[in-house]
Short mmCIF file of C-alpha atoms in Angstrom, two decimals:
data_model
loop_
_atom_site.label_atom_id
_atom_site.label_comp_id
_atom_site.label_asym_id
_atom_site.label_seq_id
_atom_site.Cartn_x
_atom_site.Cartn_y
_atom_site.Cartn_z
CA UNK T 1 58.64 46.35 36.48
CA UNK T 2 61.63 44.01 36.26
CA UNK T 3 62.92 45.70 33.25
CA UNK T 4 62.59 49.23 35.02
CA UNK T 5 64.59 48.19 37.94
CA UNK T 6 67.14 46.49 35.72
CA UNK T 7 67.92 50.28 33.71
CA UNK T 8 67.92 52.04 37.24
CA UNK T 9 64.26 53.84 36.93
CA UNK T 10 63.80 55.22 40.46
CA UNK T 11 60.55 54.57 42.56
CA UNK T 12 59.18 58.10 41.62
CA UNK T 13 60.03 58.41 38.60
CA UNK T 14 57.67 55.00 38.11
CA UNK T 15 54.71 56.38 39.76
CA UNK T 16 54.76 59.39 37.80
CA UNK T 17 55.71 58.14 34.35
CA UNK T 18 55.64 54.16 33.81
CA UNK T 19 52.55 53.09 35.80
CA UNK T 20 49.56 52.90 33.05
CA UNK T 21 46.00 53.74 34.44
CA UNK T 22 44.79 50.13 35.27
CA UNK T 23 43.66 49.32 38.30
CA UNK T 24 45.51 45.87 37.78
CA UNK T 25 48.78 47.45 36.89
CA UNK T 26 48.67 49.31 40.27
CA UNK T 27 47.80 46.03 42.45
CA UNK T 28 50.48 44.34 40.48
CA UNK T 29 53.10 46.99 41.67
CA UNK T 30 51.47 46.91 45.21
CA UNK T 31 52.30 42.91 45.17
CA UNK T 32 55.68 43.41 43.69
CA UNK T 33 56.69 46.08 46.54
CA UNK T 34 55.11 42.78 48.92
CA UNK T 35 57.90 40.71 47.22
CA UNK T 36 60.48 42.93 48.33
CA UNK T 37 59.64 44.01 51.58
CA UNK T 38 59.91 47.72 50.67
CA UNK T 39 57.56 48.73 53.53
CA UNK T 40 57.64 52.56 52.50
CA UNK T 41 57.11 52.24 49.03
CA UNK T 42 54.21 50.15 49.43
CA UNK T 43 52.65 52.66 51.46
CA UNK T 44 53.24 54.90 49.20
CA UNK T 45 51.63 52.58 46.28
CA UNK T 46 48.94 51.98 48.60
CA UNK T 47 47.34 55.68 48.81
CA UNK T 48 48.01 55.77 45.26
CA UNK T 49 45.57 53.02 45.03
CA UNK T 50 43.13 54.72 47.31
CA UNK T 51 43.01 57.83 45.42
CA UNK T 52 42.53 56.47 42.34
CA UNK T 53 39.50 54.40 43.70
CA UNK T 54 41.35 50.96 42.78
CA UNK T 55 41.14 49.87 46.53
CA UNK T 56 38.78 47.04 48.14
CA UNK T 57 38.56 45.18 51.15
CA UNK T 58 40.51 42.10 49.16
CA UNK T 59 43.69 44.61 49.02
CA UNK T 60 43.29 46.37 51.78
CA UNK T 61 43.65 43.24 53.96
CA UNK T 62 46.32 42.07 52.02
CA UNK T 63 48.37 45.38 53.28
CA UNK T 64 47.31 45.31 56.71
CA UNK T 65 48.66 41.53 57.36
CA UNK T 66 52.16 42.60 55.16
CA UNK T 67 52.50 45.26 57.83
CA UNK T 68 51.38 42.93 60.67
CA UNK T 69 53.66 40.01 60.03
CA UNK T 70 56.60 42.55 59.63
CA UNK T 71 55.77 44.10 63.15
CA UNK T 72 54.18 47.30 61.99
CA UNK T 73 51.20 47.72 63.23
CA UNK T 74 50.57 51.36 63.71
CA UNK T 75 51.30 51.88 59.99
CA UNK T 76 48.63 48.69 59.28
CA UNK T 77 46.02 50.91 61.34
CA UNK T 78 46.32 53.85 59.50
CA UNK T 79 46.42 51.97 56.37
CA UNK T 80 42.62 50.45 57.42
CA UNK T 81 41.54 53.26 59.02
CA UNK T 82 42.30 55.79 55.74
CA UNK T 83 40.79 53.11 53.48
CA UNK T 84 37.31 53.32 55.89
CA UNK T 85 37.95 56.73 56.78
CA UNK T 86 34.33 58.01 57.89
CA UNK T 87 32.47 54.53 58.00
CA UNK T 88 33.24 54.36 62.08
CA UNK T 89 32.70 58.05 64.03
CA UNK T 90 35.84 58.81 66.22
CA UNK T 91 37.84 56.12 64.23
CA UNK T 92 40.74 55.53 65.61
CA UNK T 93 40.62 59.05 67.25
CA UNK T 94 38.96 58.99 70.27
CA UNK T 95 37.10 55.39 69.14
CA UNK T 96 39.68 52.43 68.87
CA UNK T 97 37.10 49.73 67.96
CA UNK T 98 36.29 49.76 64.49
CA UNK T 99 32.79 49.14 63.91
CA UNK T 100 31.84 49.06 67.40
CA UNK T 101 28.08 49.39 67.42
CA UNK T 102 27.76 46.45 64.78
CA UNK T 103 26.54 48.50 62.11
CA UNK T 104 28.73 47.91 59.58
CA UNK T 105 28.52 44.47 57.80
CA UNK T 106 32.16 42.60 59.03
CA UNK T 107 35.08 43.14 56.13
CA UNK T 108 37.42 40.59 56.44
CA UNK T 109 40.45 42.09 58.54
CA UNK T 110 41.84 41.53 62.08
CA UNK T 111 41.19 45.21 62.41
CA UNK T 112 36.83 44.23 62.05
CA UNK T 113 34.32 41.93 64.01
CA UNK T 114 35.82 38.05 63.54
CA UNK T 115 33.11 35.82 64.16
CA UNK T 116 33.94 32.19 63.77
CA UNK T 117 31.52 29.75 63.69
CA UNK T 118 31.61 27.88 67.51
CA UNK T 119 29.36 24.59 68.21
CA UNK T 120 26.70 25.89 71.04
CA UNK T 121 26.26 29.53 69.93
CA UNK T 122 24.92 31.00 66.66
CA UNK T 123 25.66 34.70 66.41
CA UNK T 124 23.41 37.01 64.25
CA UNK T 125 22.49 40.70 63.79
CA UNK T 126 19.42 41.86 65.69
CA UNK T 127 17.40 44.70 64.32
CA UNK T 128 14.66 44.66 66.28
CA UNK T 129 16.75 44.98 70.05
CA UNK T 130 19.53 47.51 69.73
CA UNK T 131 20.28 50.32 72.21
CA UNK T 132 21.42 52.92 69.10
CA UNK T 133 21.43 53.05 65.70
CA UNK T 134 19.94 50.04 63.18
CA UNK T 135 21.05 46.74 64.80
CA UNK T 136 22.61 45.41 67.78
CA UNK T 137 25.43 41.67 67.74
CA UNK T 138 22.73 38.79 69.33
CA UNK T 139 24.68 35.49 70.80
CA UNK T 140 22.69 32.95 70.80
CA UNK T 141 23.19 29.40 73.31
CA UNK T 142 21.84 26.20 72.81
CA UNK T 143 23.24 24.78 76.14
CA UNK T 144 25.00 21.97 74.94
CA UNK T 145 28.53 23.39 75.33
CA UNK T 146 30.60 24.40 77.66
CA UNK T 147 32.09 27.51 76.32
CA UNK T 148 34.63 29.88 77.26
CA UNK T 149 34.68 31.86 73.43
CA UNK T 150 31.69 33.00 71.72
CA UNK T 151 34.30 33.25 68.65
CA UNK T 152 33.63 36.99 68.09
CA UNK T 153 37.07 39.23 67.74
CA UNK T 154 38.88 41.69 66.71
CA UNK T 155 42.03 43.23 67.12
CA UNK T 156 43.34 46.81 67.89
CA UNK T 157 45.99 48.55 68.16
CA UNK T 158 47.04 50.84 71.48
CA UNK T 159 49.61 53.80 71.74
CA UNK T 160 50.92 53.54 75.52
CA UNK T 161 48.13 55.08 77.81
CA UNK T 162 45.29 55.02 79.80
CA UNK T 163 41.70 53.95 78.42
CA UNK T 164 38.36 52.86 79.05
CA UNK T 165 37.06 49.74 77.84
CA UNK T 166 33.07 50.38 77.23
CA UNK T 167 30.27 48.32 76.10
CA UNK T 168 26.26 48.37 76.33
CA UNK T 169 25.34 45.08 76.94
CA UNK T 170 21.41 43.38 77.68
CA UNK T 171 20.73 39.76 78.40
CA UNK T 172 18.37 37.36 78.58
CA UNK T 173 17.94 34.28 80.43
CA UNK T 174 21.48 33.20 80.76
CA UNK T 175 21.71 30.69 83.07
CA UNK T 176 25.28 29.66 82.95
CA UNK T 177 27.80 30.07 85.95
CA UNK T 178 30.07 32.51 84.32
CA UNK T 179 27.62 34.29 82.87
CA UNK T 180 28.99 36.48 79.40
CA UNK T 181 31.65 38.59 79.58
CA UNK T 182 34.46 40.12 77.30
CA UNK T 183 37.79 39.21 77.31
CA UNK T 184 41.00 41.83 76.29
CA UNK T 185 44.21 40.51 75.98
CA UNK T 186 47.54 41.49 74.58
CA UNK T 187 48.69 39.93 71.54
CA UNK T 188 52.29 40.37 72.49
CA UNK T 189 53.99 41.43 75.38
CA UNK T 190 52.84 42.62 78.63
CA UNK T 191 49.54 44.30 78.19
CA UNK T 192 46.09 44.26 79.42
CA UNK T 193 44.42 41.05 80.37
CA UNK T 194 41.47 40.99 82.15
CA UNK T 195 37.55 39.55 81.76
CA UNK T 196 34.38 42.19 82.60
CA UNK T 197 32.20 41.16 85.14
CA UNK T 198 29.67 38.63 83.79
CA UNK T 199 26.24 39.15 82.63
CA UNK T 200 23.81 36.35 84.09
CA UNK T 201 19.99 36.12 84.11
CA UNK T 202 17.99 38.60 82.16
CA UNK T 203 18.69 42.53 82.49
CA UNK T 204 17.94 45.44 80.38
CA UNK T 205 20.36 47.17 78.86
CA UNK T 206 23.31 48.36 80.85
CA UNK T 207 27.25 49.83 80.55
CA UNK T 208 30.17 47.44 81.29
CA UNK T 209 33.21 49.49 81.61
CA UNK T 210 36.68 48.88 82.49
CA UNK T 211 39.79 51.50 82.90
CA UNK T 212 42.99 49.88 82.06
CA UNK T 213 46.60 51.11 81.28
CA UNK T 214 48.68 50.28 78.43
CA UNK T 215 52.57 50.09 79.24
#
């Protein structure tokens, strides 16, 4: 790649005639556009890699946090969201969690489920209590912490608007003061920030929902 730049072979003209059919070759190039902070042309490399099947969650993740820590996040989304592109329904159409209902086993990217491990909870996947589909998230307390993070995440990514913030939620014997509730914030700048009512005691399964505006 070095030795292309240095006689003046253009970007296309790479893709089309220098690039042998390795999948390393094409992660290599991917990496190299990294170095350079040529935002465009790793795109470009990027669906390149998607087409020809060479992409993983590994890569994929690599590209989103590129994007991320140069402020681009819209073009990280659609980077994730064409790599899953049918694994979520509505995704990131009319659905702006990825993975919402749990069904998917978490890839490691902001843009999935983030579930640290946190003293005082264990979280698991529940297939015998779900309200749809195969499995439901289960967090689990022990009562000997005080917690105010359950250490389950994820990020996403909001065009100016209005939205609504929904979630089906069932509980069982919580006996805590605050009760469980989910938390949205704003990464950066002025955005939402607010906390859902909490869920205390035992209840069946019910909808927590929240309209909210994004400047």
């Amino acid at each position: 790649f070095v030795e292309y730049e240095q006689r003046k072979i253009g970007f296309q003209e790479i893709l089309r005639e220098g690039m042998a059919p390795q999948r390393q070759v094409w992660i290599s190039y991917l990496r190299r556009q990294f170095m350079k902070q040529r935002i465009p042309e790793a795109l470009t490399v990027w669906k390149e890699i998607v087409s020809r099947g060479y992409a993983d969650n590994a890569l994929v993740n690599e590209l989103v946090e590129f994007l991320m820590q140069r402020k681009q996040p819209e073009p990280a989304v659609e980077a994730w969201a064409g790599y899953k592109a049918g694994k979520t329904k509505g995704y990131p159409g009319e659905e702006k969690v990825f993975n919402g209902d749990f069904e998917l086993e978490p890839a490691p990217s902001r843009f999935d489920w983030r579930i640290d491990r946190v003293a005082g909870v264990a979280v698991d996947f529940d297939r015998a209590t779900k309200h749809a589909g195969e499995r439901s998230l289960r967090l689990r307390f022990d009562g000997t912490q005080d917690l105010t993070d359950a250490g389950v995440h994820q990020s996403v990514w909001l065009k100016p608007g209005r939205y609504v913030f929904r979630a089906w939620v069932r509980a069982r014997e919580v006996s805590t003061d605050e009760g469980v509730s989910f938390n949205l914030t704003s990464e950066a700048g002025p955005g939402p920030n607010f906390t859902t009512d909490p869920q205390r005691g035992s209840t069946d399964w019910k909808l927590v929902e929240r309209a909210f505006a994004v400047q």
